[in-house]
Short mmCIF file of C-alpha atoms in Angstrom, two decimals:
data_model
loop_
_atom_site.label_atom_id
_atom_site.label_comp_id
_atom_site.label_asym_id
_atom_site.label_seq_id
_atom_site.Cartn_x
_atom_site.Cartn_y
_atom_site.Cartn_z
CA UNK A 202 45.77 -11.86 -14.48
CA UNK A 203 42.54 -11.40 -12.81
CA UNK A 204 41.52 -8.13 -12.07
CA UNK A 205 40.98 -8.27 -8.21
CA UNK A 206 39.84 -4.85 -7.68
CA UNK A 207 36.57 -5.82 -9.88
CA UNK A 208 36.40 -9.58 -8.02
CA UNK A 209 36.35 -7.64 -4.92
CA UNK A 210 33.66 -5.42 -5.74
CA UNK A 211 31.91 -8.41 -7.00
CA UNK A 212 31.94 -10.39 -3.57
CA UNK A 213 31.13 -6.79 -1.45
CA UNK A 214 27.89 -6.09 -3.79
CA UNK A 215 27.03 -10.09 -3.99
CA UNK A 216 27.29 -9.92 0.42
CA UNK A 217 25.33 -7.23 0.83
CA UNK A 218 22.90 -8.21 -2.12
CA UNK A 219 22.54 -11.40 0.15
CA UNK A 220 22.18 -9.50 3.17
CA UNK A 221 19.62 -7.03 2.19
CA UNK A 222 17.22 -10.03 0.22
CA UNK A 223 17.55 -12.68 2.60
CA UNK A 224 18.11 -10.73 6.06
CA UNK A 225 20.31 -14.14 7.56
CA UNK A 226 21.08 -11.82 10.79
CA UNK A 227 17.71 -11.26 11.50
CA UNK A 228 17.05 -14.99 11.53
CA UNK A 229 19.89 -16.21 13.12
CA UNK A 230 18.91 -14.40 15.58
CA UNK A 231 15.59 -15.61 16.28
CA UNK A 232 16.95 -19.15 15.91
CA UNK A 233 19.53 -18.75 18.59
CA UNK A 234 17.12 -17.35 21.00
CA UNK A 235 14.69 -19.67 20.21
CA UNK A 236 16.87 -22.90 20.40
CA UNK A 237 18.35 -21.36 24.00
CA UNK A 238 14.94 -20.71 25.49
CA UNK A 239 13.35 -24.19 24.50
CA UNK A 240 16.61 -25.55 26.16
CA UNK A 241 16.77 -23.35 28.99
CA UNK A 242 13.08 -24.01 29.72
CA UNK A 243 13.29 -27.85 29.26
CA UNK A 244 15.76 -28.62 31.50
CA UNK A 245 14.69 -25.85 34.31
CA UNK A 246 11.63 -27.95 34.20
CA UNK A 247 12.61 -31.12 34.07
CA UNK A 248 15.53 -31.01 36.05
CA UNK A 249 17.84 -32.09 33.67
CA UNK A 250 21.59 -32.72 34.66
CA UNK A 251 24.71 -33.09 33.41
CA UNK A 252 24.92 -36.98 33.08
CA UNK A 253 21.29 -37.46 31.71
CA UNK A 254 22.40 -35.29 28.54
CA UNK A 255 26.14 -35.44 28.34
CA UNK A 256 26.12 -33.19 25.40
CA UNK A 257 24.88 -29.81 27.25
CA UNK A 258 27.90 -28.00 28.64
CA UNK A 259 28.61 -27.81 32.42
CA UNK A 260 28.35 -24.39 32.62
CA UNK A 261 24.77 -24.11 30.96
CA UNK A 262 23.95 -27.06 33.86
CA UNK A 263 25.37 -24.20 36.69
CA UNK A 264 23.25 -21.42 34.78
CA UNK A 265 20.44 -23.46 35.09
CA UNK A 266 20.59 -24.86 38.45
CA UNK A 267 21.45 -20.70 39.58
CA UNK A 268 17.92 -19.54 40.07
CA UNK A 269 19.39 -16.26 39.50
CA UNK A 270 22.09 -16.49 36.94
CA UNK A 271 19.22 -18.54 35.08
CA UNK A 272 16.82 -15.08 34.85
CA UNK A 273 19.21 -13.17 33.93
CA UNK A 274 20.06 -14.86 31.45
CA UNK A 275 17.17 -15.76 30.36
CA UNK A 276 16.00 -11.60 30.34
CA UNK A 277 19.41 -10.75 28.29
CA UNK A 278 18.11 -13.29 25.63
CA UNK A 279 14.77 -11.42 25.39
CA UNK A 280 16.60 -8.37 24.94
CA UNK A 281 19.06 -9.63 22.49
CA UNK A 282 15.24 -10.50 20.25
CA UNK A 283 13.90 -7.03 20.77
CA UNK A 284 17.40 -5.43 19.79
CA UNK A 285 17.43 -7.88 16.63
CA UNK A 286 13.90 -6.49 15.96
CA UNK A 287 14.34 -2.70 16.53
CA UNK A 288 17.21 -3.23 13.88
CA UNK A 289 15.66 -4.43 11.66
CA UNK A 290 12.49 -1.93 12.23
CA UNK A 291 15.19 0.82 11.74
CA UNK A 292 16.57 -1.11 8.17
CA UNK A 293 12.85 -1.34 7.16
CA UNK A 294 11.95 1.65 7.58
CA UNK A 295 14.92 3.28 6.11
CA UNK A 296 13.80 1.44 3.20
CA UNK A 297 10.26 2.84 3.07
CA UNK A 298 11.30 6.31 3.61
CA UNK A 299 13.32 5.56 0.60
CA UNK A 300 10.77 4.38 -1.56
CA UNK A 301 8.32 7.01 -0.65
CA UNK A 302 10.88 9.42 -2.07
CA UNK A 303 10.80 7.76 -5.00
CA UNK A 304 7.21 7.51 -5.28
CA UNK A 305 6.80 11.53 -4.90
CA UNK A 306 9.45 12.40 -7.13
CA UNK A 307 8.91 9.98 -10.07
CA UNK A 308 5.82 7.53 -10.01
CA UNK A 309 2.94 9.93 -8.92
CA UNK A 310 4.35 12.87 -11.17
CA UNK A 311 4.61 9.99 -14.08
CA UNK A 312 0.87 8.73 -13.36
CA UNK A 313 -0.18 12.85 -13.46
CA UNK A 314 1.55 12.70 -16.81
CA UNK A 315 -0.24 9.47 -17.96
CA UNK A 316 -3.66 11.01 -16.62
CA UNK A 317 -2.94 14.40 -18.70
CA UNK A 318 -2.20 12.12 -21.59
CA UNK A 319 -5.82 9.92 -21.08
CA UNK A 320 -7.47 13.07 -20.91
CA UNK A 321 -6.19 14.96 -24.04
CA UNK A 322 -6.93 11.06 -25.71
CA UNK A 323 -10.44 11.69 -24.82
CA UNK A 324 -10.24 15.29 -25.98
CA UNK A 325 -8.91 14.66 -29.87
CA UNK A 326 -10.64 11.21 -30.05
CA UNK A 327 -14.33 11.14 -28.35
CA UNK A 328 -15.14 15.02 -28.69
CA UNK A 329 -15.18 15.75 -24.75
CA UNK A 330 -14.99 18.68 -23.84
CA UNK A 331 -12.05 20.58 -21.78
CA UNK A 332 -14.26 20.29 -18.53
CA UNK A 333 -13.30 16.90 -18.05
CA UNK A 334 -10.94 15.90 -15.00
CA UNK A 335 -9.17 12.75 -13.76
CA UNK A 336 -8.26 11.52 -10.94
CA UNK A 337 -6.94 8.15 -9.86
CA UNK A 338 -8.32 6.50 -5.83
CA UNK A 339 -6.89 3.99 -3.92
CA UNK A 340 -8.52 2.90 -0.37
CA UNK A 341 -6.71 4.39 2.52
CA UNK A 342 -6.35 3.11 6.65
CA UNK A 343 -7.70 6.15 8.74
CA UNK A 344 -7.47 3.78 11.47
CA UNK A 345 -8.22 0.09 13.30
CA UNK A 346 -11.41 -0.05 11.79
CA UNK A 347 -11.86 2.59 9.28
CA UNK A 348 -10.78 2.78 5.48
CA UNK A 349 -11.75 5.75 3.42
CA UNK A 350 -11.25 6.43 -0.83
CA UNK A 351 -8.53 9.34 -0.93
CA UNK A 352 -7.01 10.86 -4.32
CA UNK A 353 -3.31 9.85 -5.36
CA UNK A 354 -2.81 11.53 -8.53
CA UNK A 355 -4.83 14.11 -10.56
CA UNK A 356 -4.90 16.24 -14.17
CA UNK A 357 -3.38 19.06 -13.84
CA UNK A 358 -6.99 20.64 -13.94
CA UNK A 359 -8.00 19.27 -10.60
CA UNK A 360 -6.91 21.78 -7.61
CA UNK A 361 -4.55 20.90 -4.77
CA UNK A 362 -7.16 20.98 -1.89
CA UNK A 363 -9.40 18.00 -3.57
CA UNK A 364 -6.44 15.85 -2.75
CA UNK A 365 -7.39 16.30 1.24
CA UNK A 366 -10.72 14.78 0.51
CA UNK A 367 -11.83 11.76 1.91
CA UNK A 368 -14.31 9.44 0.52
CA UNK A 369 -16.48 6.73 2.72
CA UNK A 370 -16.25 3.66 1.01
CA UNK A 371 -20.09 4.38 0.46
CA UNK A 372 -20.23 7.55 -0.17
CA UNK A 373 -20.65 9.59 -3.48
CA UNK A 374 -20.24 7.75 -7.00
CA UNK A 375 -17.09 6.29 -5.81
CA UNK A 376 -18.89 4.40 -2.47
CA UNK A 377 -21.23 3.58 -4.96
CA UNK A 378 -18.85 2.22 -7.69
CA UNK A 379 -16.61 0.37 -5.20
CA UNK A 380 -19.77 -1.88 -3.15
CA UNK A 381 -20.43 -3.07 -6.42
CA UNK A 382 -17.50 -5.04 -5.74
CA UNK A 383 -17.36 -7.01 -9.20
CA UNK A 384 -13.74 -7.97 -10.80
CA UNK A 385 -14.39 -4.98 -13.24
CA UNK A 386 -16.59 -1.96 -12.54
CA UNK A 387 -17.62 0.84 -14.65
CA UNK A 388 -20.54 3.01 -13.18
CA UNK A 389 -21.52 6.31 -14.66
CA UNK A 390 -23.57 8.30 -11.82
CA UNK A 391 -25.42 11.98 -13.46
CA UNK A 392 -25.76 13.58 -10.09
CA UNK A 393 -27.70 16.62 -11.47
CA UNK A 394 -31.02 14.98 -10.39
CA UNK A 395 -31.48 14.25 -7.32
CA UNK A 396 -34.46 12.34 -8.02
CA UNK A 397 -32.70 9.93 -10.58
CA UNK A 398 -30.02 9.27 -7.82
CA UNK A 399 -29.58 5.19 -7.09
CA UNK A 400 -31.13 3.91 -4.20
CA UNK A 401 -27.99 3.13 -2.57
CA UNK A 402 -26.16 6.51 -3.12
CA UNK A 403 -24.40 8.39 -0.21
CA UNK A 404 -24.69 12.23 -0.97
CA UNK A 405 -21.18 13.87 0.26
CA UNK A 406 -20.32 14.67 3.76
CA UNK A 407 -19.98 18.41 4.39
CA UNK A 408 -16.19 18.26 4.47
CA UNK A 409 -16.08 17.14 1.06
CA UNK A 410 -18.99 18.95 -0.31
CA UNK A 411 -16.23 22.33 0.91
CA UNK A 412 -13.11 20.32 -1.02
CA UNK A 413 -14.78 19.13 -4.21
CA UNK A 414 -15.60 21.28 -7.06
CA UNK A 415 -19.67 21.44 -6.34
CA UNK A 416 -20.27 21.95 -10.27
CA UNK A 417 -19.53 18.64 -11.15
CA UNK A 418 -22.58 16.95 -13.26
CA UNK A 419 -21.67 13.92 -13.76
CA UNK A 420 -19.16 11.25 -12.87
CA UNK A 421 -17.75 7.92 -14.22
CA UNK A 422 -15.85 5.50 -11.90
CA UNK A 423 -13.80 2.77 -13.06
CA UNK A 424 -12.49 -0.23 -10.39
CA UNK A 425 -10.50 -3.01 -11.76
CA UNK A 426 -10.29 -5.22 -8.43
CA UNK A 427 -7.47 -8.66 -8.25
CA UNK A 428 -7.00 -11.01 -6.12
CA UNK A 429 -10.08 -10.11 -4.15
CA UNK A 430 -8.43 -6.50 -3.57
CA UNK A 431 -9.22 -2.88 -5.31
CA UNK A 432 -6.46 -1.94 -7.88
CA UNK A 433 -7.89 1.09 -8.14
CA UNK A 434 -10.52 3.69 -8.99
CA UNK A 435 -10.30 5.53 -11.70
CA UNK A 436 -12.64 8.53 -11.34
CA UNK A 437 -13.93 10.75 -15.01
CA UNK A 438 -16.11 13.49 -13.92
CA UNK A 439 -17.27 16.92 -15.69
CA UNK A 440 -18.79 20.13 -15.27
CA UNK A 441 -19.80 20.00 -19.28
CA UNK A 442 -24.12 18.60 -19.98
CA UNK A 443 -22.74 17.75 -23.36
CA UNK A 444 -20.15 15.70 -21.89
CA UNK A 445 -22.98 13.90 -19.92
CA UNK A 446 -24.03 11.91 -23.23
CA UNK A 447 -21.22 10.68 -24.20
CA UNK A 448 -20.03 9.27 -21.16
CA UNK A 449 -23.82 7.92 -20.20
CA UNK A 450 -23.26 6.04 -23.84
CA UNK A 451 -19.99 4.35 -22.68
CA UNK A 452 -17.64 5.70 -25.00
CA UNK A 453 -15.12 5.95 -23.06
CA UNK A 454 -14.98 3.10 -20.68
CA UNK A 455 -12.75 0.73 -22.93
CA UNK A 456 -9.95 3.30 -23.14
CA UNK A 457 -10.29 3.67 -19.08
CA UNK A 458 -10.51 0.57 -18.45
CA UNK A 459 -7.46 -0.36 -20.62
CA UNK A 460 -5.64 2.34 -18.50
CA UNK A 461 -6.14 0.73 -14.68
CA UNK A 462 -5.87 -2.74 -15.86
CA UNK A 463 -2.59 -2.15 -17.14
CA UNK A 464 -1.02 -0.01 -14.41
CA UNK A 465 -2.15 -2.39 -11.57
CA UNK A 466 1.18 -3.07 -10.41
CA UNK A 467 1.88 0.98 -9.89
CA UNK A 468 -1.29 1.40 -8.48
CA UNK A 469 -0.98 -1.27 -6.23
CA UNK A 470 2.84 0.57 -5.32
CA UNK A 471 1.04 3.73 -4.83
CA UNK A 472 -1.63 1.43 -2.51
CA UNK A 473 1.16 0.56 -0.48
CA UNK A 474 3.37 4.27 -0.15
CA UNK A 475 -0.44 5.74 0.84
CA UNK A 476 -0.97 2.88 3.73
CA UNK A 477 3.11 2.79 4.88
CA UNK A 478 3.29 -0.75 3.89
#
């Protein structure tokens, strides 16, 4: 015999897997109201009755021909919309607070990890020193018009206060790196003379000359960019000279490079969580 406890539980989780992917309610809704209005506004304004379309009921001709009836009707079908969308506002953002849960508890602690990892790899394998820090950018909305860089996720050497820095998009080694705007970017920026500084480089504004360590000598950015969009930037810097060489040689932009490309879809997640999209 078929077990109909488990046949149950298969059509409650199949409905509600339906209702939560699909969201019929929502557009049922907006069909209805739709449909109605077009109706209700055709025949107000053509003076439609009963015998020209036998098929609309008499008591939809008596709404309409009721100048009154016909607003008020016509204002509880806008509300009926703006309940149907505050719904499924509320659902949605349920959802997000959900996911942005997740995202604190287990990506960005798992991308911290990762970053730990990549540095230790660089460490053992390219003779860098312990000076070096990494820290992983995606661009952020401050508002209508403005986007600035801000960190997501750090080594564990990087203090707590550099996350409330906030990078211009052409400001510092990062501006720099991300107007280059190529599919793949890897700029290495020495900012120890001033002199040898590119043309277009943005010094720091005071706010983040206060949050970022001011010993840093040197700093390599790495932007993989898809679909016309940053993935992210992937930010190497050091307070070591003798690091200086071997990231000015390039010795480690493979292995960095290797690392955004491949965790584009994360980085894209943590894109999202940072913008509340």
């Amino acid at each position: 015999m078929p077990n109909w406890r488990v046949t149950r539980k298969y059509i409650e989780y199949g409905w509600d897997y339906f209702l939560r992917k699909f969201r019929p309610l929502k557009y049922i809704n907006h069909v209805i109201t739709l449909s109605l209005t077009i109706l209700l506004l055709f025949t107000r304004l053509n003076g439609i009755v009963n015998r020209d379309f036998p098929f609309i009921p008499q008591a939809l001709i008596l709404l309409i021909t009721n100048k009154t009836n016909f607003y008020l009707f016509f204002i509880s079908l806008v509300i009926i919309q703006i309940l149907g969308w505050f719904g499924d506002g509320k659902q949605k953002s349920k959802e997000r607070e959900i996911l942005a849960d997740t995202i604190k508890d287990i990506i960005i602690p798992a991308i911290d990890k990762e970053l730990n990892e990549l540095r230790q790899k660089f460490i053992n394998e390219r003779e860098i020193t312990e000076n070096i820090r990494i820290s992983l950018f995606v661009p952020t909305k401050i508002n209508l018009w403005q986007w600035e860089l801000q960190m997501v996720c750090r080594t564990l050497n990087i203090p707590q206060k550099e996350l409330k820095a906030s990078f211009a998009l052409n400001e510092g080694v990062l501006g720099y790196a991300f107007l280059k705007n190529q599919k793949y970017c890897v700029e290495f920026v020495d900012v120890t003379d001033e002199t040898q500084l590119p043309d277009t480089y943005k010094p720091l504004k005071k706010d983040n000359e206060v949050l970022i360590n001011p010993k840093i000598k040197g700093v390599l950015v790495v932007a993989a960019f898809q679909e016309g969009s940053i993935a992210g930037l992937l930010a190497i810097d050091t307070e070591s000279e003798a690091d200086l060489k071997i990231m000015a040689k390039g010795d480690l932009n493979d292995d960095a490079l290797d690392w955004i490309m491949e965790r584009y879809g994360v980085v894209k997640i943590l894109w999202r969580n940072k913008n509340d999209i």
